[in-house]
Structure formats: C-alpha cells, structure tokens
Short mmCIF file of C-alpha atoms in Angstrom, two decimals:
data_model
loop_
_atom_site.label_atom_id
_atom_site.label_comp_id
_atom_site.label_asym_id
_atom_site.label_seq_id
_atom_site.Cartn_x
_atom_site.Cartn_y
_atom_site.Cartn_z
CA MET A 1 92.81 64.85 49.90
CA GLU A 2 91.86 65.29 46.27
CA PRO A 3 94.69 66.92 44.34
CA VAL A 4 93.89 70.44 43.02
CA SER A 5 94.57 70.97 39.30
CA ARG A 6 96.18 74.20 38.07
CA ARG A 7 92.95 75.09 36.19
CA ARG A 8 90.74 74.54 39.29
CA PHE A 9 93.19 76.60 41.39
CA LEU A 10 93.07 79.54 38.98
CA VAL A 11 89.25 79.38 38.70
CA GLY A 12 88.92 79.25 42.47
CA SER A 13 91.42 82.09 42.97
CA THR A 14 89.71 84.27 40.44
CA ALA A 15 86.31 83.69 42.03
CA GLY A 16 87.72 84.34 45.46
CA LEU A 17 89.37 87.60 44.35
CA ALA A 18 86.16 88.75 42.69
CA GLY A 19 84.31 88.05 45.95
CA ILE A 20 86.80 90.04 47.98
CA LEU A 21 86.59 92.95 45.55
CA ALA A 22 82.81 92.83 45.60
CA THR A 23 82.50 92.80 49.38
CA ARG A 24 85.67 94.84 50.14
CA VAL A 25 86.22 92.48 53.10
CA PRO A 26 89.56 90.65 53.22
CA PRO A 27 89.54 86.96 54.09
CA ALA A 28 89.79 86.28 57.85
CA ARG A 29 92.83 84.11 57.28
CA GLY A 30 94.74 87.19 56.05
CA GLN A 31 93.73 89.46 58.95
CA VAL A 32 96.03 90.04 61.92
CA ARG A 33 94.00 89.54 65.06
CA GLU A 34 94.95 91.83 67.91
CA VAL A 35 93.54 92.84 71.26
CA SER A 36 94.51 95.56 73.65
CA TYR A 37 94.21 95.34 77.43
CA LEU A 38 94.30 98.23 79.94
CA CYS A 39 95.16 97.20 83.46
CA TRP A 40 96.46 98.78 86.62
CA ASN A 41 100.01 98.96 87.82
CA ASN A 42 99.91 96.04 90.18
CA PHE A 43 101.14 96.61 93.74
CA ALA A 44 103.07 93.33 93.27
CA PRO A 45 105.04 94.35 90.15
CA ALA A 46 106.22 90.79 89.43
CA SER A 47 102.73 89.84 88.45
CA ASP A 48 102.77 92.51 85.69
CA LYS A 49 105.97 91.00 84.31
CA LYS A 50 104.41 87.55 84.46
CA MET A 51 101.33 88.74 82.63
CA ALA A 52 103.53 90.11 79.86
CA GLU A 53 105.32 86.77 79.61
CA ILE A 54 102.01 84.85 79.50
CA GLY A 55 100.82 87.35 76.84
CA GLN A 56 103.80 86.50 74.63
CA ARG A 57 102.94 82.81 74.91
CA PHE A 58 99.31 83.61 74.04
CA THR A 59 100.43 85.31 70.84
CA LYS A 60 102.66 82.40 69.96
CA ASP A 61 99.94 79.81 70.63
CA THR A 62 96.97 81.63 69.05
CA GLY A 63 98.44 84.09 66.57
CA ILE A 64 96.52 86.84 68.36
CA LYS A 65 98.65 89.87 69.18
CA LEU A 66 98.18 91.21 72.67
CA LYS A 67 98.97 94.83 73.62
CA ILE A 68 99.04 95.40 77.42
CA ASP A 69 98.97 98.94 78.73
CA HIS A 70 99.23 99.87 82.39
CA ILE A 71 97.79 102.88 84.21
CA SER A 72 98.11 104.13 87.77
CA HIS A 73 95.17 103.90 90.11
CA MET A 74 92.43 106.32 91.03
CA GLY A 75 92.01 109.57 89.07
CA PRO A 76 93.92 108.62 85.86
CA GLN A 77 92.15 105.30 85.66
CA GLN A 78 88.66 106.73 86.15
CA ALA A 79 89.29 109.53 83.59
CA LYS A 80 90.63 107.01 81.06
CA TYR A 81 87.52 104.78 81.37
CA ALA A 82 85.24 107.79 80.97
CA SER A 83 87.23 109.01 77.91
CA GLU A 84 87.12 105.62 76.20
CA VAL A 85 83.38 105.29 76.78
CA GLN A 86 82.69 108.82 75.55
CA THR A 87 84.68 108.38 72.36
CA GLN A 88 83.71 104.69 71.93
CA ALA A 89 87.32 103.93 71.21
CA GLY A 90 90.35 102.67 73.05
CA HIS A 91 91.12 99.29 74.53
CA ASP A 92 89.24 96.05 74.04
CA LEU A 93 89.66 94.82 77.61
CA VAL A 94 89.86 96.76 80.86
CA GLU A 95 90.66 95.75 84.43
CA MET A 96 87.87 96.81 86.79
CA ARG A 97 87.64 96.97 90.54
CA MET A 98 84.72 96.63 92.96
CA HIS A 99 81.44 97.85 91.42
CA PHE A 100 82.79 99.40 88.20
CA PRO A 101 80.89 96.79 86.11
CA TRP A 102 77.70 98.26 87.60
CA LEU A 103 78.76 101.76 86.73
CA TYR A 104 79.57 100.78 83.12
CA GLU A 105 76.92 98.10 82.63
CA PRO A 106 75.51 99.45 79.31
CA GLN A 107 79.07 99.56 77.87
CA LEU A 108 80.16 96.05 78.70
CA VAL A 109 79.80 92.81 76.78
CA ASP A 110 77.97 89.88 78.36
CA VAL A 111 80.69 87.47 79.40
CA SER A 112 78.47 84.94 81.14
CA ASP A 113 79.68 82.18 78.81
CA VAL A 114 83.28 82.72 79.95
CA VAL A 115 82.45 82.88 83.67
CA THR A 116 80.20 79.79 83.44
CA GLY A 117 83.11 77.84 82.03
CA LEU A 118 85.49 79.06 84.74
CA GLU A 119 83.07 78.28 87.54
CA LYS A 120 82.59 74.74 86.12
CA GLN A 121 86.37 74.40 86.29
CA TYR A 122 87.20 76.13 89.58
CA GLY A 123 83.93 76.34 91.50
CA LYS A 124 81.84 79.42 92.19
CA ALA A 125 83.41 82.88 92.23
CA LEU A 126 83.68 84.43 95.70
CA SER A 127 80.66 86.38 96.89
CA SER A 128 82.52 89.69 96.68
CA SER A 129 83.33 89.05 93.01
CA TYR A 130 79.72 88.07 92.34
CA GLU A 131 78.56 91.32 93.93
CA GLY A 132 80.88 93.36 91.79
CA ALA A 133 80.71 91.77 88.41
CA HIS A 134 77.29 90.04 88.20
CA VAL A 135 75.04 92.89 87.17
CA ASN A 136 71.28 92.48 86.97
CA GLY A 137 71.52 88.76 86.20
CA VAL A 138 74.40 89.00 83.71
CA TRP A 139 78.17 88.71 84.17
CA ARG A 140 79.51 92.02 82.83
CA ALA A 141 83.08 91.20 83.78
CA VAL A 142 85.12 88.10 84.54
CA PRO A 143 86.39 87.65 88.12
CA GLN A 144 90.20 87.77 88.00
CA TYR A 145 91.60 87.97 91.57
CA HIS A 146 90.97 89.66 94.90
CA GLY A 147 93.09 91.48 97.47
CA MET A 148 92.25 90.99 101.11
CA PHE A 149 92.85 93.75 103.63
CA VAL A 150 94.71 92.70 106.77
CA ALA A 151 96.78 94.53 109.37
CA THR A 152 100.47 94.95 108.53
CA TYR A 153 102.53 95.73 111.57
CA ARG A 154 106.14 95.91 112.82
CA GLU A 155 106.25 92.73 114.88
CA ASP A 156 109.81 93.51 115.95
CA LEU A 157 108.78 96.85 117.45
CA PHE A 158 105.80 95.33 119.21
CA LYS A 159 107.99 92.68 120.84
CA LYS A 160 110.65 95.25 121.81
CA ALA A 161 108.01 97.40 123.57
CA SER A 162 105.95 94.44 124.84
CA LEU A 163 102.88 95.69 123.01
CA LYS A 164 99.85 93.41 122.63
CA VAL A 165 98.82 92.68 119.05
CA PRO A 166 95.40 94.42 118.79
CA ASP A 167 92.17 92.51 118.24
CA THR A 168 89.79 95.54 118.14
CA TRP A 169 89.92 99.09 116.91
CA GLU A 170 89.97 100.23 120.53
CA ASP A 171 92.99 97.97 121.15
CA LEU A 172 94.68 99.72 118.25
CA TYR A 173 94.16 103.09 119.95
CA THR A 174 95.84 101.74 123.07
CA VAL A 175 98.94 100.46 121.28
CA GLY A 176 98.83 103.32 118.74
CA LYS A 177 99.61 105.86 121.49
CA GLU A 178 102.70 103.96 122.44
CA LEU A 179 103.77 103.53 118.81
CA LYS A 180 103.57 107.30 118.24
CA LYS A 181 105.68 107.98 121.31
CA MET A 182 108.24 105.52 119.86
CA GLY A 183 108.31 107.51 116.59
CA ASN A 184 106.39 104.76 114.70
CA PRO A 185 102.82 106.11 114.37
CA VAL A 186 99.81 104.31 113.01
CA GLY A 187 99.40 104.91 109.26
CA ILE A 188 95.76 105.06 108.22
CA PRO A 189 95.13 107.42 105.26
CA ILE A 190 92.31 109.95 105.60
CA SER A 191 92.39 111.31 102.07
CA GLN A 192 90.93 110.77 98.61
CA ASN A 193 92.13 107.29 97.81
CA TYR A 194 90.79 103.70 97.95
CA ASP A 195 92.91 102.67 100.99
CA SER A 196 91.08 105.34 103.01
CA ILE A 197 87.75 103.75 102.17
CA SER A 198 89.07 100.25 102.71
CA THR A 199 89.79 101.10 106.34
CA ALA A 200 86.91 103.52 107.05
CA GLY A 201 84.43 100.86 105.91
CA PRO A 202 85.48 98.18 108.38
CA VAL A 203 85.70 100.69 111.21
CA LEU A 204 82.22 102.01 110.45
CA TRP A 205 80.74 98.51 110.09
CA SER A 206 82.42 97.35 113.29
CA PHE A 207 80.73 100.15 115.22
CA GLY A 208 77.41 99.12 113.62
CA GLY A 209 77.19 101.91 111.03
CA MET A 210 76.53 102.04 107.28
CA GLU A 211 76.35 104.53 104.47
CA VAL A 212 73.13 103.27 102.83
CA ASP A 213 70.65 100.68 104.11
CA LYS A 214 69.99 97.22 102.61
CA ASP A 215 67.27 98.62 100.42
CA GLY A 216 69.93 100.57 98.50
CA LYS A 217 67.85 103.78 98.80
CA THR A 218 67.86 104.97 102.40
CA VAL A 219 70.93 106.95 103.44
CA LYS A 220 71.93 105.95 106.98
CA ILE A 221 75.28 107.70 107.39
CA ASN A 222 73.91 110.16 109.95
CA SER A 223 73.71 107.85 112.96
CA PRO A 224 75.07 107.27 116.48
CA ALA A 225 77.32 104.48 115.08
CA THR A 226 78.88 106.88 112.57
CA ALA A 227 79.41 109.41 115.41
CA GLN A 228 81.30 106.73 117.33
CA THR A 229 83.39 106.02 114.21
CA ILE A 230 84.25 109.69 113.84
CA GLU A 231 85.14 110.09 117.46
CA TRP A 232 87.44 107.07 117.19
CA TYR A 233 89.14 108.66 114.16
CA LYS A 234 89.51 111.95 115.99
CA LYS A 235 91.45 110.44 118.90
CA MET A 236 93.46 108.21 116.58
CA PHE A 237 94.43 111.25 114.44
CA LYS A 238 95.37 113.25 117.52
CA ASP A 239 97.21 110.62 119.60
CA CYS A 240 98.34 107.89 117.23
CA MET A 241 98.96 109.35 113.77
CA GLU A 242 100.67 112.22 111.94
CA PRO A 243 98.89 114.96 109.93
CA GLU A 244 100.49 113.73 106.75
CA VAL A 245 97.79 111.03 106.47
CA LEU A 246 95.43 113.73 105.20
CA SER A 247 97.36 113.93 101.92
CA TRP A 248 98.41 110.30 101.43
CA SER A 249 97.98 108.31 98.23
CA ASP A 250 97.24 104.58 98.06
CA ALA A 251 100.96 103.93 98.13
CA SER A 252 101.89 106.12 101.12
CA ASN A 253 101.01 103.74 103.93
CA ASN A 254 103.03 100.97 102.21
CA GLU A 255 106.00 103.30 101.85
CA SER A 256 105.77 104.52 105.46
CA ILE A 257 106.10 101.06 106.98
CA GLN A 258 108.67 99.95 104.42
CA GLN A 259 110.86 102.97 105.21
CA GLY A 260 110.72 102.29 108.91
CA LYS A 261 108.32 105.00 110.05
CA ALA A 262 104.85 103.52 110.52
CA GLY A 263 104.37 100.82 113.15
CA TRP A 264 100.96 99.60 111.93
CA ILE A 265 98.97 100.00 108.73
CA HIS A 266 95.76 98.46 107.32
CA ASN A 267 96.50 97.07 103.87
CA PRO A 268 96.90 93.97 101.75
CA VAL A 269 100.31 92.26 101.99
CA SER A 270 101.89 94.32 99.20
CA ALA A 271 103.95 96.44 101.65
CA TYR A 272 105.67 93.27 102.93
CA ILE A 273 106.06 91.83 99.41
CA ILE A 274 107.94 94.90 98.19
CA ALA A 275 110.03 95.16 101.33
CA LYS A 276 111.02 91.49 100.88
CA GLN A 277 111.77 91.77 97.16
CA LYS A 278 113.83 94.94 97.64
CA LYS A 279 115.57 93.39 100.65
CA LEU A 280 114.71 96.38 102.84
CA VAL A 281 115.90 96.26 106.45
CA THR A 282 112.28 96.44 107.61
CA ALA A 283 111.23 93.26 105.77
CA ASP A 284 112.16 90.77 108.54
CA GLY A 285 110.29 92.76 111.21
CA ILE A 286 106.97 93.08 109.28
CA ASN A 287 104.13 90.61 109.89
CA HIS A 288 100.32 90.52 109.47
CA HIS A 289 97.25 89.82 111.51
CA ARG A 290 93.51 89.75 110.83
CA SER A 291 91.62 93.01 110.45
CA LEU A 292 90.10 94.38 113.64
CA GLY A 293 86.67 94.11 115.28
CA GLY A 294 84.39 96.35 117.28
CA PRO A 295 81.10 96.33 119.23
CA ALA A 296 79.19 95.15 116.11
CA GLY A 297 81.70 92.42 115.13
CA ARG A 298 84.64 91.99 112.79
CA HIS A 299 84.00 93.06 109.22
CA GLU A 300 86.68 92.96 106.54
CA THR A 301 87.15 94.68 103.22
CA ASP A 302 87.70 92.69 100.07
CA THR A 303 88.80 94.23 96.78
CA PRO A 304 87.78 92.02 93.87
CA ARG A 305 89.18 92.73 90.43
CA HIS A 306 87.54 91.72 87.16
CA ILE A 307 88.21 91.93 83.39
CA GLY A 308 85.56 93.57 81.24
CA ILE A 309 85.24 93.88 77.45
CA TRP A 310 83.94 97.16 76.02
CA LYS A 311 80.93 96.75 73.68
CA PHE A 312 82.57 99.04 71.17
CA SER A 313 85.45 96.52 70.84
CA LYS A 314 85.75 95.04 67.35
CA ASN A 315 87.65 92.10 68.84
CA VAL A 316 85.28 90.53 71.31
CA GLU A 317 85.98 86.90 70.56
CA PRO A 318 89.80 87.28 70.62
CA ALA A 319 89.40 89.24 73.87
CA LYS A 320 87.46 86.34 75.36
CA GLU A 321 90.22 83.98 74.15
CA TRP A 322 92.77 86.01 76.11
CA ILE A 323 90.75 85.85 79.30
CA LYS A 324 90.31 82.09 78.91
CA TYR A 325 94.03 81.73 78.23
CA LEU A 326 95.04 83.75 81.29
CA ILE A 327 92.49 82.41 83.83
CA GLY A 328 91.05 79.25 82.29
CA LYS A 329 94.41 77.56 81.56
CA LYS A 330 95.25 76.36 85.05
CA GLU A 331 98.97 76.43 84.57
CA ASN A 332 98.85 80.06 83.42
CA TYR A 333 96.53 81.18 86.22
CA ASP A 334 98.76 79.41 88.80
CA GLU A 335 101.84 81.16 87.38
CA TYR A 336 100.09 84.52 87.48
CA ILE A 337 98.90 84.01 91.10
CA MET A 338 102.30 82.74 92.27
CA ALA A 339 104.03 85.74 90.70
CA GLY A 340 101.80 88.08 92.74
CA ASP A 341 103.20 86.52 95.94
CA ALA A 342 99.77 86.42 97.75
CA PHE A 343 98.72 89.98 96.74
CA ASN A 344 96.57 88.56 93.87
CA LEU A 345 94.52 85.87 95.52
CA PRO A 346 92.58 83.33 93.49
CA VAL A 347 88.92 84.24 93.29
CA TYR A 348 87.24 80.87 92.78
CA GLU A 349 86.16 78.55 95.62
CA LYS A 350 88.12 75.45 94.68
CA LEU A 351 91.35 77.54 94.65
CA ALA A 352 90.81 79.14 98.07
CA ASP A 353 93.63 77.05 99.60
CA HIS A 354 96.07 77.93 96.83
CA PRO A 355 99.79 77.01 97.35
CA VAL A 356 100.69 80.69 97.26
CA LEU A 357 99.35 80.96 100.82
CA ARG A 358 101.96 78.43 101.97
CA THR A 359 104.91 80.16 100.41
CA ASP A 360 105.53 82.31 103.49
CA ALA A 361 104.44 81.88 107.14
CA LYS A 362 103.60 85.57 107.23
CA TYR A 363 100.59 84.96 104.93
CA ALA A 364 98.71 83.00 107.63
CA ALA A 365 96.37 85.97 108.19
CA LEU A 366 95.20 85.64 104.59
CA ARG A 367 93.51 82.29 105.13
CA GLY A 368 89.94 83.29 104.91
CA GLU A 369 88.23 80.96 107.33
CA GLY A 370 85.38 82.88 109.00
CA VAL A 371 86.16 86.13 107.15
CA GLN A 372 83.16 88.37 106.54
CA TYR A 373 84.15 89.76 103.14
CA HIS A 374 82.48 93.04 102.34
CA THR A 375 82.83 95.29 99.33
CA TYR A 376 82.42 99.06 99.55
CA GLY A 377 78.94 100.25 100.40
CA TRP A 378 77.89 97.16 102.42
CA PRO A 379 75.18 96.32 103.39
CA ALA A 380 73.63 98.22 100.49
CA PRO A 381 73.34 95.99 97.43
CA PRO A 382 75.90 96.66 94.70
CA SER A 383 74.88 99.36 92.25
CA ASP A 384 76.18 102.21 90.14
CA LYS A 385 75.14 104.57 92.97
CA VAL A 386 77.39 102.72 95.43
CA GLN A 387 80.30 103.09 93.03
CA LEU A 388 79.56 106.80 92.57
CA ILE A 389 79.60 107.29 96.38
CA THR A 390 82.99 105.53 96.34
CA ASN A 391 84.31 107.62 93.42
CA THR A 392 83.48 110.88 95.27
CA TYR A 393 85.27 109.73 98.46
CA LEU A 394 82.43 110.91 100.69
CA LEU A 395 83.40 108.60 103.60
CA PRO A 396 87.07 109.73 103.93
CA ASN A 397 86.04 113.33 103.16
CA MET A 398 83.54 113.27 106.04
CA ILE A 399 86.21 111.94 108.40
CA ALA A 400 88.78 114.48 107.13
CA LYS A 401 86.36 117.31 107.83
CA ALA A 402 85.80 116.02 111.39
CA VAL A 403 89.45 115.46 112.33
CA THR A 404 90.39 118.94 111.09
CA GLY A 405 87.79 120.87 113.08
CA THR A 406 84.27 120.39 111.71
CA SER A 407 81.94 119.13 114.37
CA THR A 408 80.94 115.46 114.23
CA LYS A 409 77.31 116.51 113.77
CA ASP A 410 78.05 118.87 110.84
CA ALA A 411 80.37 116.39 109.15
CA MET A 412 77.71 113.69 109.24
CA ALA A 413 75.02 116.11 108.00
CA TRP A 414 77.30 117.10 105.05
CA ALA A 415 77.95 113.44 104.12
CA GLU A 416 74.22 112.64 104.39
CA GLY A 417 73.30 115.48 102.06
CA GLU A 418 75.89 114.47 99.44
CA MET A 419 74.92 110.79 99.56
CA LYS A 420 71.24 111.65 99.23
CA LYS A 421 72.04 113.65 96.06
CA ILE A 422 73.73 110.60 94.50
CA ILE A 423 71.01 108.15 95.52
CA ALA A 424 68.34 110.50 94.11
CA GLY A 425 70.25 110.50 90.82
#
C-alpha cells in the first residue's frame, strides 16, 4: 500500500469534513447499525434464550446491534402490529403467523432475495409457509419455522383404564366420556384464541365442511357438514369437557394437562416440553398421536411462522443480514431448532427429517409422512380476508353460541352473515 504523507492526510481529511458538513450525512463507517425485532413469547422458552444468545454472536460478528422484544400472543400482538403500521414507527422486523403477510402486504419489504437463497440451500419452503408468506407472487416474509398440531394425551391414564387411543373425532367422544368420569376431561378450547381455531378447523374439514370455498369468495359455512361439526361439539361439551373451556386462553389446555387435569388435548408438543423441563409429575405419562380423522378424511392444522420487515424500517439491509444469520447459517438454525425441542420445526424440505425429531421417542407423531397440512381458512386460497375471519374468531364464536344454547341453524346463519360481510369488504 502506498504510504500516506502528512500533507495528503490533512488535505483528504479537510475535504472529507467539508463534504460531511455540506451533506450533513455522517460517514457510514461512523454510524452504529442497529435493528430491532419483535417476536412472540415462544411456547418453548428455551428457544427465546437461544435466540438471544445467537443475537449476541450476530452483534459480535457483524457489528450490528440487535434488540429483541417479546410480546404475548393474540390481542396484544395484533394491536401492536396495527399501532406500528399506523404510526409508521416501531420495530424493523416482526414475527408473523399464518396469513399475516397477506394482511400487511403493502407494509412489508420484498424479501424474495433472502428466501431464494434459503431455498437454494435447504430446498423449498413447506406448502403451508408458501401459502402464508408468498403474497401475489412476492415473498413478503421469510419462512422461519412451523408448529404441527397433534393430539397430546395421558398415556398412563389410557392404559390404566384400558382406553383405546382414538383415530377419529367420534372415537374421541367415546373415550372422552370415560375420561370425564375419571376426572380427566378432554380439553378443547371454545373461546377467542388460536388453539380454538386450530382444532375447530380440522374437525370441520374432517366432516367435509369449510368456511369459504376454493374461489375465495363464496361463503360455505352454512352447510350440513358444519351442522355435523356443531352437533359433535355439543355432545363433546356436554359429556366430555368442562365449561371452563369457554374462557380458555392459548395456554390453558397446556396447563390443564400439565397440572394433571385434562386427559387429552389437541396442541403442538409444547405441553409435554414444559412438563419435561419443569420435571412435573405428569411428564412421564404424556404422549402424542396424530390428529384425528372423520368421514371426509384426516386434515391437520399447521401453524407456519415467518419474519417480515416493515417498509418504514430504515435498516432493511441489516435486518436481512439478521435473518440470513439466524436461518441461513446452518449451525445457528440447527441450534435454534434444537433449543425449541421439536416445537419449532424446520420449515424447509431438506430439513424435514431434522435430528430434533429423534431426540425423544414421544415426537414420533411429528414425522409428517402423509400429513395433509392446512392453514386456517382451507380450502379457500390465502388472503387478507381469510386472516380477518381468523382475527375475529368467527369459527369458535359460532361453536360457543351453539354449545351455550343457540340453535345450530341460528349459529350457522350468524357465522354466515359475519363472514359474508368480511368477504364483501
């Protein structure tokens, strides 16, 4: 390198200072790059700790500061997103679930370059992630992980009472009556939370029903299949469950089986993970099996999560660097997935047989061979309207009305009217 004389250094420094004063823009080298990330409180808390640890390494390796904030699910999260969009200020990155990228499409950066790189590395993203984050031909969020709904049950109680592990929703009614008599009722929430929808969807699909048709425009909730679904819920509520399910949060079914009350719930494996980590007496007795089927087949809920970058972010490139560091660096992504203990499942095809599935024999039900993954609103194509139907909890509200006294006919008519309003815009 050519040595720099004192005179040349002073001339260059003076010219540089003049340029800075003229433009009032400091040199990039002097700026502190920082990104902020808003994500949910994970149901496998160890993965949040691992993300913080990876974030510290990211800062050390890149010089980019990372601020991670966590928020609880449902109402607070939806209100926070709306507030940040309205004020065009807040975090750079946000964790999104299901069809949120469709709902916030105009506010999200095109991240197709990031996803293209990840798919080249790991294979295609799962279809459920594609449905949620690939919006009108553009990736509006980066697939991060997915959580698969299975049945979580007290295997020890089933063996003690010689109960058959159910294969259909009707089988569940049969064993559910016995479980309730034993003081261990079935725990399916019928309230305004995502777990309520994650169960009501598969039940509805398994009876052949749907909310909106494949065209995304025709509301089909008022149907004989929905009536069968509601009648199933009515007898389950009466004979197999406790009224408390009408006020449950997303965490309530987990807590119920962990604390020794519920004998069967429909949920990802987080209830078992927490019971195991906290060394609860129920942990050894908990096991899992595949979600249940019905006259129209077996249909299962998938809950993909993605990372989006707000368009109002002033740190788009550093935000992309963080996503590539977390997911694109294989050793980091593996660490993150392993920390989630099979709650956060890899979302790319080449990672479908990830070692995390072999860490515990009780994760056998998570191996996805033959699984019909559906996101909320299936078979309607993903859209902002589908997400709005989700956000207003019309499916669990319809069921709650029916199990508390409204006729099946009136409950379906009410849901049909509300869904038509949303579809009409």
